[in-house]
Every structure is written in C-alpha cells, then in structure tokens.
Amino acid sequence: MTIEETTEAPSAAGSPQNSPSTPGRAFDVEHALAALTLEEKAALLSGLDFWTTQPVDRPEVTVPGVMVTDGPHGLRKQAESPDHLGLGTSVPATCFPPAATLGSTWDPALLRRVGEALGRETRVNDVAVLLGPGINIKRSPLNGRNFEYLSEDPVISGELGAALVAGIQSQGVGTSLKHFAANNQEADRMRVSADVDERTLREIYLPGFERVVKRAQPWTVMCSYNKINDVYASQNHWLLTEVLRDEWGFTGLVVSDWGAVRDRVAAVAAGLDLEMPASGGRTDAEVVAAVRAGELDEAVVDVAARRVLSLVARSLPALDAAAASGEGFDADAHHALAREAAAAGTVLLKNESADGAPLLPLASGEGVAVIGELARTPRYQGAGSSQVNPTRLDDALSALRAATGAEVPFAAGYTVDGADAGSGTDADALRDEAVEVARAAGTVLVFLGLPASYESEGFDRAHMDLPAEQVALLEAVAAVSSRVVVVLANGSAVSVADWQHLAPAVVEGWLGGQAGGSGVVDVLLGAVNPAGRLAETIPLRLQDNPSYGNFPGELGHVRYGEGLLVGYRWYDARQADVAYPFGHGLSYTTFAYSGVAAEVLRTDVVADDEAAVRVRVTVTNTGDRAGAEVVQAYVADPAAQVQRPERELKAFAKVDLEPGESREVTFDLSGRDLAYWHPVLRRWVVEGGEFEVAVGTSSRDLRGSATVVVDGEDVRLPLEPLSTVNEALDHPVVGPRIEALVHGGGVADDMLGMIGDMPLTVIADFGMGGFDRAGLAALLAEANG
C-alpha cells in the first residue's frame, strides 16, 4: 500500500534509520568475536542482570554492556530495585498515551514524531534499546494487555508500528518489536499453546510484524512467552529463522521476553540470540556443554554472539555523543506532544442533539459540572511492566477550569479504589452529592472508566463492563439532567449498550498518558476537532466477540477457532449489529466523498509489493470547521476459491481539510494487498478475477466503491488420484475429457451431484468413470504435464 498526494506514505515514515554519525568508542565486531573464548561467547547470549547485556573486559578484548528498558509509551529506566513488574522506582520520563490511544489516531506521521521523542529520552538516559512497540492483534477485548497494542487489524498495527520504530531509531537507539508471535492473552501466558492454522497466522497475526520488519528494520525483535502450535516461540526455528530472517530479511537481534526461555540450547539453534534477564551463568554453561558434546555447532553460537556484538556496536555512537554533550530533553515540548497525541486519539463515539444542537463542543465552562473521580484522579496508563514515572500529570478537572476560567463544580460520585462498592453509606453519599451538583448544572460531564485492577499485564479481564457503581451513578445523574456527556478512560473496549442511551454524547478518551486530561478537554471544548477513529470494534456484548468460547482456552491450549474472522471481519461477515464499528469516529464538521474510481496498473498481478491497483476518491469538508478525516480503503474478493473476509482494510490516510476544501486522495494497492495465503501451495497468491474496492469512514460506513478485474496467477492445484471428480471437471486441460469419460462410463447428469466429491481413484476402482487406474494415471500426467 502506498498513498499519494495527501500524506507522507507509510513506507517513507517507516523507512530504516541508521544511527546518527557521531563520534564514540571504536568497536570492531569481528575483532571482538575472534578474541572471545567459547565461554565468553556463550555468556554474551544472556544478560548481566535484569536490564544490561553481558560485558567482557580483559586486555585482549573489551565489550561494553548496554542497557535495555521498558516501555512502549515511555521510558521506564529503573533507578533502583530492578524488577520486571514495574514495582521499582524509575527515572522521570514523558508518559505518552499507550498504544490503545495511539492506534486510534490512525496517523503515522504523528507516531513518527512520538517515536522521535521517545528515542531522544532513551538516548539521553544512556539506554540502547527501548522495549517496544507491541503490535499484537486485539483478538479479544478481555486481553488484559490490550492497552499496549494498537489494533485488531494488522494493517494499522504494521503501519503505525513502523512509524514508531522509525522515529525511535532515528535517534540512534534501538527498538524491540514485540511480542512475536500470537501473544493475544495474559491467561497462562508463559505456557499456553496458541493453536492456529498457518493461513490465519500469515494473514492476521504475522503481517503487522512483517510490515515493521521490512519497512523499519527494528534493531531487535522480542519473542513471546507462549507456544505456537505446541512449540515455544523462544525455540521455534520456523518462526525465528525461516519466517523472520529467511523470508522477511530481518537483520537484527532476537531477544527473549523476560523469562521466556525453556530450553536455551534449542533456543540458540532456533535463532534466539539473547536471553533476558541473566540466568546466573546456568544457561551459559548449558550452551558450552552442548558445543563440547557436539550437540550444538559453535558456528551457531558465533552467529548469535555476532548479533549481540553488532547491537552493542550500533548503540555506542549515539550514547557516547549524548554522554559527552550532557544533553537532556525538552520536557515541556514532549508534554505538549503527549497532549497532542492524546487529543488525536480521542474518539467521539456519539454526539446527539440536545436543545436543538449537538451537545459537543462545549461553548464555554459556564453551567458545566464535572462528575467522577477519574476527572480529578486520572487513570492515564496501564498496569505492569510498561508503567512510566511521568514528568508531570494533567487532570481533566484542572485543565477544564484553566481553559475556561470558570470554577467548574465537581463531585467525585464514586471512589476508584472501591470500584464495585455499588451501595452502602459512603457510595450512597457520593452518589447523592453528585446528583445535587448535576441538578444545578446546564451540562454534566461524567467521567467513567476502568480502575487499574480491571486490566493489567499478567491477567485478563473478567468482563467488558464498567464498575457497577459507576453505571448506577450515571443512571442517577441522567434522571436529573438531559445534557450528559460521558467521557471514558479505559485501555480496551468496554460495553456501552446498556447505558449509552442515558447520554447524548459519549467520548472515548482511552488512556491518555500524562497529558490526557488536557488532551480530552481540548476535544470537549472544540480547540481540537475530534479525528480519532476506532482501531477496534466495540461489540454490543462480549458474547458477540469471535473468540468467545475459545478464549482463553483450557488445559494449556487456546484454539483460534474463528480463523481469519477477527474483529470487524467477523462482525461484517455475519452482518451482526455492533455498538460502534471498526473505523468509526465523529467530527465537529462533516465530510462528503465523491468520484471513487479504481484502475489496474499492470496486467499480470502477483503477490508482491509493486503497485497493482490505483484508487482515487475526492473528499470535501462540507462543514464550517477545519477538521481531519480518516479515509479508509477496503478490499473484497467475492469469488475466491477460499473463504475470504467480507472486506479487509488495505489502506488509509488522514487528511486535514479547511471548511469547503476538497482534496483527492490516491491509494496504490500492491499485489500483496489483493493476495491471500494459499493453504495448499503455502505461498501468497493473487487469484485472478473481480475485486471490489470500497472507500469510507468505517467498515460499516462505505461512501463509494469501484470494481476492477485483475489477471492474477494460476492457482490451480495439481490433479492427484485423490482429487475429486468436480476438481477434475474444472480443470481446463482434462476437464472436457473427464466429463466425456464419466458420461461414457454410464454416469448420468443427476448422479454427478452424488459422486462430485468422490476421489478419482475411487471412481476408477468402481468402474464408473470409463477409465481404470492406468487410464487415470495417463490423465493425471496429461493434466500436470
């Protein structure tokens, strides 16, 4: 996919970046490798401690250790008591919005800028690799770590992930793309086997990683804890070597998730270079022993050691330059960028009329009241290893008062710690106070959301609901006010169907990072026109989710029974009602689409990255406010030999338009954008025929479409003795011969329905086809010749 004329192409935003040309310690990788003993090379393959690679220091060779740290949306460099669960103190750093919010921006250029800021903070803190971004697919809304992931769709995950990686690495430090692969739950995460067919892996769970690797070459890729079809990711040769390196061309280092290695020798052989954290020398000794016993080739150890040494070498220039200059980072500028990103990822779900006009944006602070402890005590990031110690923290209540100059009335309404109190003296008193504040107000902003105990690394959510006492509060407030705006704070989709009728306006603020309070207020007041779009479907109820019944599995296995139909692919295929569809998001202005057209750019299309179809559409801002529209292009292949989703996102562009302004958006779709993974041929194929390209504002709001006919590849399977009669009849070479022989053998037309799925060898043995086994062999040779 490439995009012209409206925005920087994602491929450019995600292009590989080398370290800046800066002076520093000279480090010769090959010289160091030649000087190391086997024991030293094995020691390089695991950490010195929780966060530092193993150094070597003797007269013949010096290898510096370098530091790696969490996390995906802000630096978490622990100053003391290092641990992996985020319990130790860490240096102050900008807490940018987590991936759930960044994914809703649909804005690669913005994520590139966020990445650059993250890279600067990483570099000045003498850290070589920032452990992120996480781009795993949001298979279920119950995944406790969904706040760390970008989308339910691999195109968004890949495009935005590539932009983040390119931005971070442009500052001379590395990234760790994670968690590779099929890591879609926290339940039993260190042992569970994700049982998933190859086509589903190739089309849903691997493409995001593939895009980032090919476009941005992250310095490292982090393997996941789980097994994939009964093989741990940390020792999965197919995944780490055949796919990642041989097919995709990854040139960096593969690191384990912390504690993910089960068999160190098997992991080295499979392509896992660096085990983290330190093992106290235990696994180093295992590697040495395997080499001495002839069970592991020392050349394999050399390859892994060379990759660790290369990581050290590429880290030193920027780190040395930063240390020599004593540079810092502009905390004010980074906070402003975090505020911009929080506002950009805010999604206006609903904005109905109240008193003849949409409730949002607010005209001023006059007559506005704020209800909800989350407005005063924000939940702004997820729980677990990604927690950041922010340089400052904005809350929405203070931001609203500062922006409007009004002393906005406030009532807590509930306690965050007692999220499920529901009733009782304290809860009743808080609710009664909130009702009285709401009764006296013109417009009521009700801040609701999930407490940290509901979603975290390490465990999955039990349900999709808001805390019961928060819903009871909303019901009580709505009973005395018809002008209610709900503002949500959550890291993954929550159920809205049972309560959203109580509020004319609903704003999804996600987890906004340290500036999220100011960012959401910018949207509420109209200083920023909302342009966030859902990167995940909000279903009516949990039971509608495609993984329901399979998630999170049992007895050490989770079955990916929904196959390709993940997220909107499932809901659209079944034409199922949803609360809000994938891609949805409202604006304070309106946009019109016209002139949707598509043309084929080349004749014989194969599954490569070259442009195959060009799509054009004109978008016009028909309102009276400047705003940004996210133009989305979906592809359908209605006549494929295999099941394909109803439609799939293949391209998108965020377009800024002034009132009355029009702009033509052009998407170039590649052959790969039209392809599917053939489960028998085991390769990407473009099946010739008709494709429909639809353009719109969500997977359910399609404003126009165009059809193209593509001359694709020959995807016929070879005929075999166990091929069916129907398959033989469809074959262009011997089909007519088979039909004549079958009829000549006494098979009437009305019997073809019964024997159509019978293998040819059975027909030959039954004497029904007018040929015996020898004749069948001749026919097969002719067909496959």
mmCIF file with all atom_site columns, C-alpha atoms in Angstrom, residues 680-774:
data_model
loop_
_atom_site.group_PDB
_atom_site.id
_atom_site.type_symbol
_atom_site.label_atom_id
_atom_site.label_alt_id
_atom_site.label_comp_id
_atom_site.label_asym_id
_atom_site.label_entity_id
_atom_site.label_seq_id
_atom_site.pdbx_PDB_ins_code
_atom_site.Cartn_x
_atom_site.Cartn_y
_atom_site.Cartn_z
_atom_site.occupancy
_atom_site.B_iso_or_equiv
_atom_site.pdbx_formal_charge
_atom_site.auth_seq_id
_atom_site.auth_comp_id
_atom_site.auth_asym_id
_atom_site.auth_atom_id
_atom_site.pdbx_PDB_model_num
ATOM 1  C CA . VAL A 1 680 ? -2.037  -25.904 -0.008  1.00 0.00 ? 680 VAL A CA 1
ATOM 2  C CA . LEU A 1 681 ? 0.528   -24.087 -2.151  1.00 0.00 ? 681 LEU A CA 1
ATOM 3  C CA . ARG A 1 682 ? 1.801   -22.419 1.065   1.00 0.00 ? 682 ARG A CA 1
ATOM 4  C CA . ARG A 1 683 ? 2.530   -19.093 -0.554  1.00 0.00 ? 683 ARG A CA 1
ATOM 5  C CA . TRP A 1 684 ? 0.827   -15.784 -1.233  1.00 0.00 ? 684 TRP A CA 1
ATOM 6  C CA . VAL A 1 685 ? -1.294  -15.824 -4.383  1.00 0.00 ? 685 VAL A CA 1
ATOM 7  C CA . VAL A 1 686 ? -3.394  -13.322 -6.291  1.00 0.00 ? 686 VAL A CA 1
ATOM 8  C CA . GLU A 1 687 ? -6.345  -15.154 -7.747  1.00 0.00 ? 687 GLU A CA 1
ATOM 9  C CA . GLY A 1 688 ? -7.448  -13.532 -10.977 1.00 0.00 ? 688 GLY A CA 1
ATOM 10 C CA . GLY A 1 689 ? -10.909 -12.098 -11.259 1.00 0.00 ? 689 GLY A CA 1
ATOM 11 C CA . GLU A 1 690 ? -13.043 -9.312  -9.886  1.00 0.00 ? 690 GLU A CA 1
ATOM 12 C CA . PHE A 1 691 ? -12.109 -7.238  -6.854  1.00 0.00 ? 691 PHE A CA 1
ATOM 13 C CA . GLU A 1 692 ? -14.184 -4.538  -5.195  1.00 0.00 ? 692 GLU A CA 1
ATOM 14 C CA . VAL A 1 693 ? -12.548 -1.554  -3.525  1.00 0.00 ? 693 VAL A CA 1
ATOM 15 C CA . ALA A 1 694 ? -14.815 0.393   -1.169  1.00 0.00 ? 694 ALA A CA 1
ATOM 16 C CA . VAL A 1 695 ? -13.892 3.720   0.415   1.00 0.00 ? 695 VAL A CA 1
ATOM 17 C CA . GLY A 1 696 ? -15.489 5.162   3.515   1.00 0.00 ? 696 GLY A CA 1
ATOM 18 C CA . THR A 1 697 ? -15.264 6.252   7.134   1.00 0.00 ? 697 THR A CA 1
ATOM 19 C CA . SER A 1 698 ? -15.599 2.844   8.808   1.00 0.00 ? 698 SER A CA 1
ATOM 20 C CA . SER A 1 699 ? -16.079 -0.783  7.846   1.00 0.00 ? 699 SER A CA 1
ATOM 21 C CA . ARG A 1 700 ? -19.838 -0.108  8.012   1.00 0.00 ? 700 ARG A CA 1
ATOM 22 C CA . ASP A 1 701 ? -19.954 3.409   6.512   1.00 0.00 ? 701 ASP A CA 1
ATOM 23 C CA . LEU A 1 702 ? -18.765 2.967   2.935   1.00 0.00 ? 702 LEU A CA 1
ATOM 24 C CA . ARG A 1 703 ? -19.271 6.038   0.776   1.00 0.00 ? 703 ARG A CA 1
ATOM 25 C CA . GLY A 1 704 ? -18.448 4.597   -2.634  1.00 0.00 ? 704 GLY A CA 1
ATOM 26 C CA . SER A 1 705 ? -16.886 1.646   -4.415  1.00 0.00 ? 705 SER A CA 1
ATOM 27 C CA . ALA A 1 706 ? -15.287 0.601   -7.672  1.00 0.00 ? 706 ALA A CA 1
ATOM 28 C CA . THR A 1 707 ? -14.689 -2.783  -9.276  1.00 0.00 ? 707 THR A CA 1
ATOM 29 C CA . VAL A 1 708 ? -11.579 -3.919  -11.109 1.00 0.00 ? 708 VAL A CA 1
ATOM 30 C CA . VAL A 1 709 ? -10.747 -7.142  -12.936 1.00 0.00 ? 709 VAL A CA 1
ATOM 31 C CA . VAL A 1 710 ? -7.241  -8.447  -12.376 1.00 0.00 ? 710 VAL A CA 1
ATOM 32 C CA . ASP A 1 711 ? -5.333  -11.073 -14.333 1.00 0.00 ? 711 ASP A CA 1
ATOM 33 C CA . GLY A 1 712 ? -3.852  -12.974 -11.426 1.00 0.00 ? 712 GLY A CA 1
ATOM 34 C CA . GLU A 1 713 ? -1.835  -16.125 -11.011 1.00 0.00 ? 713 GLU A CA 1
ATOM 35 C CA . ASP A 1 714 ? -2.509  -19.731 -11.914 1.00 0.00 ? 714 ASP A CA 1
ATOM 36 C CA . VAL A 1 715 ? -3.598  -21.137 -8.576  1.00 0.00 ? 715 VAL A CA 1
ATOM 37 C CA . ARG A 1 716 ? -4.802  -24.482 -9.861  1.00 0.00 ? 716 ARG A CA 1
ATOM 38 C CA . LEU A 1 717 ? -3.702  -27.398 -7.749  1.00 0.00 ? 717 LEU A CA 1
ATOM 39 C CA . PRO A 1 718 ? -2.099  -30.382 -9.467  1.00 0.00 ? 718 PRO A CA 1
ATOM 40 C CA . LEU A 1 719 ? -4.549  -33.208 -10.051 1.00 0.00 ? 719 LEU A CA 1
ATOM 41 C CA . GLU A 1 720 ? -3.842  -36.274 -7.933  1.00 0.00 ? 720 GLU A CA 1
ATOM 42 C CA . PRO A 1 721 ? -5.501  -39.666 -7.556  1.00 0.00 ? 721 PRO A CA 1
ATOM 43 C CA . LEU A 1 722 ? -7.392  -38.297 -4.556  1.00 0.00 ? 722 LEU A CA 1
ATOM 44 C CA . SER A 1 723 ? -8.565  -35.197 -6.414  1.00 0.00 ? 723 SER A CA 1
ATOM 45 C CA . THR A 1 724 ? -12.333 -35.157 -6.718  1.00 0.00 ? 724 THR A CA 1
ATOM 46 C CA . VAL A 1 725 ? -14.441 -35.553 -9.823  1.00 0.00 ? 725 VAL A CA 1
ATOM 47 C CA . ASN A 1 726 ? -15.552 -31.918 -9.507  1.00 0.00 ? 726 ASN A CA 1
ATOM 48 C CA . GLU A 1 727 ? -11.937 -30.738 -9.321  1.00 0.00 ? 727 GLU A CA 1
ATOM 49 C CA . ALA A 1 728 ? -11.126 -32.754 -12.405 1.00 0.00 ? 728 ALA A CA 1
ATOM 50 C CA . LEU A 1 729 ? -14.151 -31.424 -14.289 1.00 0.00 ? 729 LEU A CA 1
ATOM 51 C CA . ASP A 1 730 ? -12.997 -27.849 -13.543 1.00 0.00 ? 730 ASP A CA 1
ATOM 52 C CA . HIS A 1 731 ? -9.508  -28.473 -14.894 1.00 0.00 ? 731 HIS A CA 1
ATOM 53 C CA . PRO A 1 732 ? -9.008  -26.593 -18.190 1.00 0.00 ? 732 PRO A CA 1
ATOM 54 C CA . VAL A 1 733 ? -6.808  -29.268 -19.789 1.00 0.00 ? 733 VAL A CA 1
ATOM 55 C CA . VAL A 1 734 ? -8.502  -32.556 -18.988 1.00 0.00 ? 734 VAL A CA 1
ATOM 56 C CA . GLY A 1 735 ? -11.888 -31.344 -17.712 1.00 0.00 ? 735 GLY A CA 1
ATOM 57 C CA . PRO A 1 736 ? -13.686 -31.961 -21.029 1.00 0.00 ? 736 PRO A CA 1
ATOM 58 C CA . ARG A 1 737 ? -12.037 -35.394 -21.330 1.00 0.00 ? 737 ARG A CA 1
ATOM 59 C CA . ILE A 1 738 ? -13.107 -36.333 -17.806 1.00 0.00 ? 738 ILE A CA 1
ATOM 60 C CA . GLU A 1 739 ? -16.656 -35.214 -18.495 1.00 0.00 ? 739 GLU A CA 1
ATOM 61 C CA . ALA A 1 740 ? -16.833 -37.311 -21.657 1.00 0.00 ? 740 ALA A CA 1
ATOM 62 C CA . LEU A 1 741 ? -15.336 -40.354 -19.956 1.00 0.00 ? 741 LEU A CA 1
ATOM 63 C CA . VAL A 1 742 ? -17.654 -40.095 -16.959 1.00 0.00 ? 742 VAL A CA 1
ATOM 64 C CA . HIS A 1 743 ? -20.695 -39.854 -19.149 1.00 0.00 ? 743 HIS A CA 1
ATOM 65 C CA . GLY A 1 744 ? -19.346 -42.608 -21.381 1.00 0.00 ? 744 GLY A CA 1
ATOM 66 C CA . GLY A 1 745 ? -18.925 -44.735 -18.283 1.00 0.00 ? 745 GLY A CA 1
ATOM 67 C CA . GLY A 1 746 ? -22.635 -44.612 -17.658 1.00 0.00 ? 746 GLY A CA 1
ATOM 68 C CA . VAL A 1 747 ? -22.835 -41.808 -15.090 1.00 0.00 ? 747 VAL A CA 1
ATOM 69 C CA . ALA A 1 748 ? -25.971 -39.742 -15.631 1.00 0.00 ? 748 ALA A CA 1
ATOM 70 C CA . ASP A 1 749 ? -26.079 -36.000 -15.007 1.00 0.00 ? 749 ASP A CA 1
ATOM 71 C CA . ASP A 1 750 ? -28.302 -36.441 -11.980 1.00 0.00 ? 750 ASP A CA 1
ATOM 72 C CA . MET A 1 751 ? -25.635 -38.660 -10.387 1.00 0.00 ? 751 MET A CA 1
ATOM 73 C CA . LEU A 1 752 ? -22.852 -36.073 -10.656 1.00 0.00 ? 752 LEU A CA 1
ATOM 74 C CA . GLY A 1 753 ? -24.092 -34.356 -7.530  1.00 0.00 ? 753 GLY A CA 1
ATOM 75 C CA . MET A 1 754 ? -23.559 -37.545 -5.588  1.00 0.00 ? 754 MET A CA 1
ATOM 76 C CA . ILE A 1 755 ? -20.169 -38.508 -6.999  1.00 0.00 ? 755 ILE A CA 1
ATOM 77 C CA . GLY A 1 756 ? -18.756 -34.998 -7.475  1.00 0.00 ? 756 GLY A CA 1
ATOM 78 C CA . ASP A 1 757 ? -16.790 -35.130 -4.224  1.00 0.00 ? 757 ASP A CA 1
ATOM 79 C CA . MET A 1 758 ? -15.592 -38.694 -4.714  1.00 0.00 ? 758 MET A CA 1
ATOM 80 C CA . PRO A 1 759 ? -11.863 -39.147 -5.407  1.00 0.00 ? 759 PRO A CA 1
ATOM 81 C CA . LEU A 1 760 ? -10.904 -40.081 -8.959  1.00 0.00 ? 760 LEU A CA 1
ATOM 82 C CA . THR A 1 761 ? -9.153  -43.244 -7.787  1.00 0.00 ? 761 THR A CA 1
ATOM 83 C CA . VAL A 1 762 ? -12.413 -44.479 -6.231  1.00 0.00 ? 762 VAL A CA 1
ATOM 84 C CA . ILE A 1 763 ? -14.290 -43.778 -9.450  1.00 0.00 ? 763 ILE A CA 1
ATOM 85 C CA . ALA A 1 764 ? -11.652 -45.731 -11.369 1.00 0.00 ? 764 ALA A CA 1
ATOM 86 C CA . ASP A 1 765 ? -11.850 -48.669 -8.949  1.00 0.00 ? 765 ASP A CA 1
ATOM 87 C CA . PHE A 1 766 ? -15.666 -48.681 -9.160  1.00 0.00 ? 766 PHE A CA 1
ATOM 88 C CA . GLY A 1 767 ? -15.515 -48.672 -12.955 1.00 0.00 ? 767 GLY A CA 1
ATOM 89 C CA . MET A 1 768 ? -17.820 -45.640 -13.037 1.00 0.00 ? 768 MET A CA 1
ATOM 90 C CA . GLY A 1 769 ? -15.630 -43.208 -14.930 1.00 0.00 ? 769 GLY A CA 1
ATOM 91 C CA . GLY A 1 770 ? -14.851 -45.025 -18.119 1.00 0.00 ? 770 GLY A CA 1
ATOM 92 C CA . PHE A 1 771 ? -11.206 -45.437 -17.081 1.00 0.00 ? 771 PHE A CA 1
ATOM 93 C CA . ASP A 1 772 ? -9.180  -47.712 -14.844 1.00 0.00 ? 772 ASP A CA 1
ATOM 94 C CA . ARG A 1 773 ? -6.140  -46.861 -12.728 1.00 0.00 ? 773 ARG A CA 1
ATOM 95 C CA . ALA A 1 774 ? -3.804  -46.980 -15.691 1.00 0.00 ? 774 ALA A CA 1
#
